[in-house]
CSV table of C-alpha atoms and ligand atoms in Angstrom, one decimal:
chain,number,residue,atom,x,y,z
A,486,MET,CA,-0.2,0.1,0.3
A,487,THR,CA,1.4,3.7,-0.7
A,488,ILE,CA,-0.2,6.9,0.9
A,489,ASP,CA,0.5,10.0,-1.4
A,490,ALA,CA,-1.1,13.1,1.0
A,491,VAL,CA,-2.8,15.7,-0.8
A,492,ILE,CA,-3.1,19.0,1.0
A,493,PRO,CA,-5.6,22.0,-0.7
A,494,ALA,CA,-4.6,25.4,-0.2
A,495,ARG,CA,-6.4,28.1,-0.8
A,496,ASP,CA,-4.4,31.3,0.7
A,497,GLU,CA,-3.7,29.4,3.4
A,498,ALA,CA,0.0,31.1,3.6
A,499,PRO,CA,0.0,31.2,7.5
A,500,THR,CA,-0.7,27.2,7.8
A,501,ILE,CA,0.7,26.0,4.8
A,502,VAL,CA,4.1,25.0,6.1
A,503,ALA,CA,3.4,23.2,9.4
A,504,ASN,CA,1.2,21.2,7.7
A,505,VAL,CA,2.6,19.8,4.8
A,506,GLU,CA,5.4,19.2,7.9
A,507,ALA,CA,3.8,17.6,9.0
A,508,ALA,CA,2.5,15.6,6.5
A,509,SER,CA,5.5,15.2,5.0
A,510,GLY,CA,6.4,13.3,8.9
A,511,CYS,CA,3.6,10.8,8.6
A,512,ARG,CA,5.0,7.8,8.7
A,513,PHE,CA,2.5,6.0,6.7
A,514,VAL,CA,3.1,9.1,3.7
A,515,ARG,CA,5.1,8.7,-0.2
A,516,GLU,CA,4.7,12.9,-1.1
A,517,VAL,CA,2.9,15.3,-0.5
A,518,LEU,CA,1.4,17.2,-2.9
A,519,VAL,CA,-0.4,20.6,-2.3
A,520,VAL,CA,-3.2,21.7,-4.9
A,521,ASP,CA,-4.0,25.7,-5.2
A,522,ASP,CA,-6.4,27.3,-6.4
A,523,GLY,CA,-4.3,30.8,-7.4
A,524,SER,CA,-3.5,31.7,-3.7
A,525,THR,CA,-2.7,35.5,-4.0
A,526,ASP,CA,-0.7,35.0,-0.3
A,527,GLY,CA,2.5,33.0,-1.5
A,528,THR,CA,1.0,29.9,-0.3
A,529,ALA,CA,2.3,27.7,-3.3
A,530,ASP,CA,5.8,29.2,-2.8
A,531,ARG,CA,5.6,28.7,0.5
A,532,ALA,CA,4.3,25.0,0.0
A,533,ARG,CA,7.3,24.2,-2.3
A,534,GLU,CA,10.3,25.6,0.1
A,535,ALA,CA,8.9,23.2,2.1
A,536,GLY,CA,9.5,20.6,0.3
A,537,ALA,CA,5.8,20.1,-1.0
A,538,LYS,CA,5.3,19.2,-5.2
A,539,VAL,CA,2.6,21.7,-5.6
A,540,ILE,CA,0.1,21.6,-8.0
A,541,ALA,CA,-1.6,25.0,-9.6
A,542,ARG,CA,-4.8,24.5,-10.8
A,543,THR,CA,-4.9,27.4,-12.9
A,544,GLY,CA,-7.7,29.0,-14.9
A,545,SER,CA,-9.9,28.0,-11.5
A,546,THR,CA,-12.4,29.8,-9.2
A,547,GLY,CA,-12.2,28.2,-6.7
A,548,SER,CA,-13.3,24.3,-5.8
A,549,LYS,CA,-12.3,22.4,-2.6
A,550,ALA,CA,-13.8,19.1,-4.9
A,551,HIS,CA,-11.7,19.7,-7.7
A,552,ALA,CA,-8.2,20.0,-6.2
A,553,MET,CA,-9.2,17.5,-4.5
A,554,ALA,CA,-9.6,15.2,-7.2
A,555,ALA,CA,-6.3,16.8,-9.0
A,556,GLY,CA,-4.7,16.3,-6.4
A,557,VAL,CA,-5.9,12.3,-6.8
A,558,ALA,CA,-5.0,12.3,-10.2
A,559,ALA,CA,-1.4,13.2,-10.1
A,560,THR,CA,-0.2,10.6,-7.3
A,561,ASP,CA,-0.5,6.7,-8.6
A,562,ALA,CA,-0.5,5.8,-4.6
A,563,SER,CA,-3.3,3.2,-3.4
A,564,ALA,CA,-4.1,5.9,-1.3
A,565,VAL,CA,-4.1,8.7,0.2
A,566,LEU,CA,-4.3,10.7,3.3
A,567,PHE,CA,-6.5,14.9,2.3
A,568,VAL,CA,-5.4,17.0,4.9
A,569,ASP,CA,-6.8,20.5,5.6
A,570,ALA,CA,-4.0,23.3,4.7
A,571,ASP,CA,-4.9,25.6,7.8
A,572,CYS,CA,-5.1,23.3,10.1
A,573,THR,CA,-3.7,24.5,13.9
A,574,GLY,CA,-1.6,22.3,16.2
A,575,LEU,CA,-1.5,19.7,14.3
A,576,ALA,CA,2.0,17.3,13.8
A,577,ALA,CA,3.0,14.0,12.5
A,578,ALA,CA,1.9,12.4,14.9
A,579,HIS,CA,-1.2,13.0,15.1
A,580,LEU,CA,-1.5,11.3,11.1
A,581,ASP,CA,0.1,8.6,11.9
A,582,ALA,CA,-2.7,8.0,15.0
A,583,VAL,CA,-5.0,8.7,12.0
A,584,CYS,CA,-3.4,6.6,9.9
A,585,GLU,CA,-2.2,3.7,11.8
A,586,PRO,CA,-6.1,2.0,11.5
A,587,PHE,CA,-6.0,2.2,7.6
A,588,VAL,CA,-2.4,0.9,7.6
A,589,ALA,CA,-3.4,-2.6,9.8
A,590,ARG,CA,-6.4,-2.9,7.7
A,591,ARG,CA,-9.7,-2.3,10.5
A,592,ALA,CA,-11.1,0.4,9.3
A,593,ALA,CA,-11.3,1.1,4.7
A,594,MET,CA,-11.6,4.6,6.5
A,595,SER,CA,-9.4,6.8,8.7
A,596,LEU,CA,-11.3,9.8,10.4
A,597,GLY,CA,-9.3,12.5,12.8
A,598,PHE,CA,-10.8,15.3,14.5
A,599,PHE,CA,-10.6,18.4,16.4
A,600,ASP,CA,-10.1,18.9,20.0
A,601,TYR,CA,-13.2,21.5,20.6
A,602,GLY,CA,-13.0,20.6,24.1
A,603,PRO,CA,-13.7,18.2,26.7
A,604,PHE,CA,-17.4,18.4,25.9
A,605,TRP,CA,-18.6,18.4,22.6
A,606,ASN,CA,-15.3,16.2,22.0
A,607,ARG,CA,-17.7,13.5,23.4
A,608,LEU,CA,-20.1,13.6,20.8
A,609,VAL,CA,-17.9,15.1,17.5
A,610,PRO,CA,-17.4,11.6,16.2
A,611,TRP,CA,-21.0,10.8,16.2
A,612,TRP,CA,-22.1,13.9,14.0
A,613,PRO,CA,-21.9,13.0,9.9
A,614,PRO,CA,-18.2,13.7,9.6
A,615,LEU,CA,-17.1,17.0,7.5
A,616,THR,CA,-13.5,16.2,8.4
A,617,GLY,CA,-10.2,17.0,5.9
A,618,GLU,CA,-8.2,15.2,7.9
A,619,ARG,CA,-9.1,11.3,6.4
A,620,VAL,CA,-7.2,8.9,4.8
A,621,LEU,CA,-8.9,5.9,2.1
A,622,PRO,CA,-7.4,4.3,-0.6
A,623,ARG,CA,-8.0,6.7,-4.2
A,624,TRP,CA,-10.6,3.7,-5.5
A,625,VAL,CA,-13.1,5.1,-3.0
A,626,PHE,CA,-12.5,8.9,-3.7
A,627,GLU,CA,-12.6,8.3,-7.7
A,628,SER,CA,-15.8,6.2,-7.2
A,629,ILE,CA,-18.0,9.7,-7.0
A,630,PRO,CA,-18.8,10.5,-9.8
A,631,ALA,CA,-17.5,13.2,-10.9
A,632,ALA,CA,-21.2,16.0,-12.0
A,633,LYS,CA,-21.1,15.0,-7.4
A,634,LEU,CA,-18.0,16.5,-6.8
A,635,ASP,CA,-18.8,20.0,-5.8
A,636,GLY,CA,-16.7,22.3,-3.4
A,637,TYR,CA,-17.3,21.6,0.6
A,638,THR,CA,-20.3,18.5,-0.4
A,639,VAL,CA,-16.7,16.9,-1.2
A,640,GLU,CA,-16.2,15.4,2.3
A,641,VAL,CA,-20.2,14.4,2.4
A,642,ARG,CA,-19.2,12.3,-1.0
A,643,ILE,CA,-17.1,10.3,0.2
A,644,ASN,CA,-18.9,9.9,3.6
A,645,GLU,CA,-22.1,8.7,0.7
A,646,VAL,CA,-18.8,5.9,-1.1
A,647,ILE,CA,-18.0,5.0,2.3
A,648,ALA,CA,-21.8,4.1,3.6
A,649,GLU,CA,-23.2,2.8,0.1
A,650,GLY,CA,-20.2,0.1,0.3
A,651,ARG,CA,-21.1,-0.6,4.1
A,652,LEU,CA,-17.6,-0.2,4.6
A,653,PRO,CA,-16.1,0.0,8.2
A,654,THR,CA,-14.5,3.7,9.3
A,655,VAL,CA,-12.3,4.3,12.4
A,656,GLY,CA,-12.1,7.9,14.0
A,657,ARG,CA,-9.9,10.0,16.3
A,658,LEU,CA,-10.1,12.2,18.5
A,659,MET,CA,-6.4,14.9,17.1
A,660,PRO,CA,-6.0,16.0,21.0
A,661,GLY,CA,-4.8,20.1,20.6
A,662,VAL,CA,-5.7,20.2,16.7
A,663,TYR,CA,-7.9,23.1,16.2
A,664,HIS,CA,-7.9,24.6,12.5
A,665,ARG,CA,-8.0,29.2,11.2
A,666,THR,CA,-12.1,29.1,10.3
A,667,LYS,CA,-12.9,31.3,7.6
A,668,ARG,CA,-14.0,34.5,10.8
A,669,ASP,CA,-10.1,34.0,11.2
A,670,LYS,CA,-9.3,34.6,7.3
A,671,LEU,CA,-11.8,36.7,6.4
A,672,GLY,CA,-13.4,38.6,9.0
A,673,ARG,CA,-16.8,38.6,10.4
A,674,ARG,CA,-18.3,39.4,7.9
A,675,ALA,CA,-17.2,37.9,4.8
A,676,GLY,CA,-16.4,35.3,6.9
A,677,LEU,CA,-19.6,34.4,8.6
A,678,ARG,CA,-21.1,35.1,4.7
A,679,ALA,CA,-18.7,32.4,3.6
A,680,THR,CA,-19.5,30.1,6.2
A,681,TRP,CA,-23.2,30.7,5.5
A,682,ASP,CA,-22.5,29.7,1.7
A,683,MET,CA,-20.7,26.3,2.6
A,684,TYR,CA,-23.3,25.0,4.8
A,685,ARG,CA,-26.7,26.1,2.6
A,686,ALA,CA,-24.7,23.8,0.5
A,687,LEU,CA,-24.7,21.1,2.3
A,688,LEU,CA,-28.1,21.3,4.1
A,689,GLY,CA,-29.3,21.5,0.3
A,690,LEU,CA,-28.0,18.4,0.4
A,691,VAL,CA,-30.1,17.0,2.3
A,692,ALA,CA,-33.3,18.9,1.7
A,693,SER,CA,-33.4,18.7,-2.0
A,694,GLY,CA,-33.1,15.1,-0.6
A,695,ASP,CA,-29.9,14.2,-3.1
A,696,ILE,CA,-28.8,12.1,0.4
A,697,ARG,CA,-30.6,10.0,2.4
A,698,LEU,CA,-30.7,10.3,6.6
A,699,ARG,CA,-29.6,6.5,5.5
A,700,THR,CA,-26.1,6.5,4.8
A,701,TYR,CA,-25.9,8.0,8.0
A,702,ALA,CA,-26.7,6.3,10.0
A,703,THR,CA,-25.2,3.1,7.4
A,704,TYR,CA,-21.9,5.5,7.7
A,705,LEU,CA,-22.6,5.6,12.0
A,706,GLN,CA,-23.3,1.1,11.8
A,707,GLY,CA,-19.7,0.7,11.2
A,708,LEU,CA,-18.1,3.6,13.0
A,709,THR,CA,-15.3,2.9,15.5
A,710,VAL,CA,-14.6,5.5,17.7
A,711,GLU,CA,-10.6,4.8,18.9
A,712,SER,CA,-8.0,6.2,21.7
A,713,PRO,CA,-7.1,9.6,20.1
A,714,ALA,CA,-3.1,7.8,20.5
A,715,VAL,CA,-2.0,10.8,20.9
A,716,ARG,CA,-2.1,13.0,24.3
A,717,ARG,CA,-3.3,16.4,24.4
A,718,PRO,CA,-0.1,18.9,24.4
A,719,ALA,CA,0.1,20.3,28.0
A,720,ARG,CA,-0.6,24.1,27.2
A,721,PRO,CA,1.1,26.6,28.7
A,722,ARG,CA,0.2,27.9,32.2
A,723,GLY,CA,-2.4,31.3,32.0
A,724,ALA,CA,-3.1,30.4,28.8
A,725,GLY,CA,-7.3,31.2,28.1
A,726,PRO,CA,-9.7,27.4,26.9
A,727,PRO,CA,-9.1,26.1,24.0
A,728,PRO,CA,-10.0,27.8,20.7
B,926,GTP,N1,-7.2,24.2,-4.3
B,926,GTP,C1,-8.4,24.9,-2.9
B,926,GTP,N2,-8.4,24.0,-1.7
B,926,GTP,C2,-9.8,25.0,-0.7
B,926,GTP,C3,-10.6,25.8,-1.3
B,926,GTP,N3,-11.6,26.1,-0.9
B,926,GTP,C4,-10.7,25.8,0.0
B,926,GTP,N4,-10.0,25.1,0.5
B,926,GTP,C5,-9.2,24.2,1.6
B,926,GTP,O1,-9.6,23.7,1.5
B,926,GTP,C6,-9.1,23.2,3.3
B,926,GTP,C7,-10.8,23.6,4.2
B,926,GTP,O2,-11.3,24.9,3.6
B,926,GTP,P1,-12.2,25.6,4.8
B,926,GTP,O3,-12.4,27.0,4.2
B,926,GTP,O4,-10.8,25.9,5.7
B,926,GTP,O5,-12.9,25.0,5.2
B,926,GTP,P2,-13.7,24.0,6.4
B,926,GTP,O6,-12.6,24.5,7.5
B,926,GTP,O7,-14.4,23.2,6.3
B,926,GTP,O8,-14.3,25.3,6.8
B,926,GTP,P3,-14.5,26.3,7.6
B,926,GTP,O9,-15.2,26.0,9.0
B,926,GTP,O10,-15.2,27.9,7.5
B,926,GTP,O11,-12.8,26.9,7.9
B,926,GTP,C8,-8.2,24.4,3.3
B,926,GTP,O12,-6.6,24.5,3.3
B,926,GTP,C9,-8.3,25.0,2.2
B,926,GTP,O13,-6.7,26.3,2.1
B,926,GTP,C10,-10.7,26.2,-3.4
B,926,GTP,O14,-11.4,26.5,-4.2
B,926,GTP,N5,-9.3,25.1,-3.9
B,927,MG,MG1,-10.7,25.9,8.3
C-alpha cells in the first residue's frame, strides 16, 4: 500500500508550512502534494519550500472538491491522506494515529477529529463527518461521479461511497488540533457569509433529497471511535481555553 498526502490550499500562507511538515513527517506518507487554486499570498511558494510537490490549478474559480480530485489524479498511490492546509497544532504523530487503523486494515476510511474541548469531543464523532483529515483508498474517491464533485460537499460524497459499500470507518480525536476558520481568515462579516454559503450547500443536499439520512445511519453502523493515541499537548500556564 502506498499513501500520498493531498492538501487542498487556497490562501493558507500562515499555516501551510506546518501542515506540509506534519504530512511529510507522517511515517506512512510517501509524498505530499499541495493543490493550489490561484493563491495570492505565497501559499504555493511556501509549500514548495517546505518540500511539497505543488499542483497549480489555473483558470479555476476554486473548488475544494476539484482540488482534491486534481491531487488524486496526480498520484499513483493506492491510498490518499487528505489534510486541510489551515490546521493548527497538527503534528506528524496525529497523522500517524489517523493512518494507523487504515494501514492495519481495521478501517476502510480513517478520520481525524478536531479538538473542540472535553464536552463537544464526546459528541463530534457521532455527527456526519465533515473533517478534512482522513485517509482512504483512491478507488473510494474515484467512485464519486464527476457531476457530484462540488466544493465543500466533497466529504459528504466520500461518506456516501463508504456507506454504500457498508465499509468500516475508524475515527480518532486529534488532541490539540484545530483550524483557522473562515472568520479568522476573512474577517467576521465575509467569514460568516462564506460559512453560511458552505452550510447552505451542505444542507441543500439534504433538503433536495440528494443525500438520504439512511446513508448517515449506515455510516454510523460501521463507525468505531478509537482513543486518540496522541496525548493532548500541555497548555502553558495562564493560557485561555482552547479555541
Ligand atoms: N485548492 C483549493 N483549496 C481550497 C478551496 N477552498 C477551500 N480549500 C481548502 O480546503 C481546506 C478547508 O477549507 P476551509 O475553507 O477552511 O473549510 P472548513 O475548514 O471546512 O470550514 P471553516 O469551518 O469555515 O473553516 C483548506 O485547506 C482550504 O485552503 C479551493 O477552492 N481550492
Ligand atoms: Mg478551516
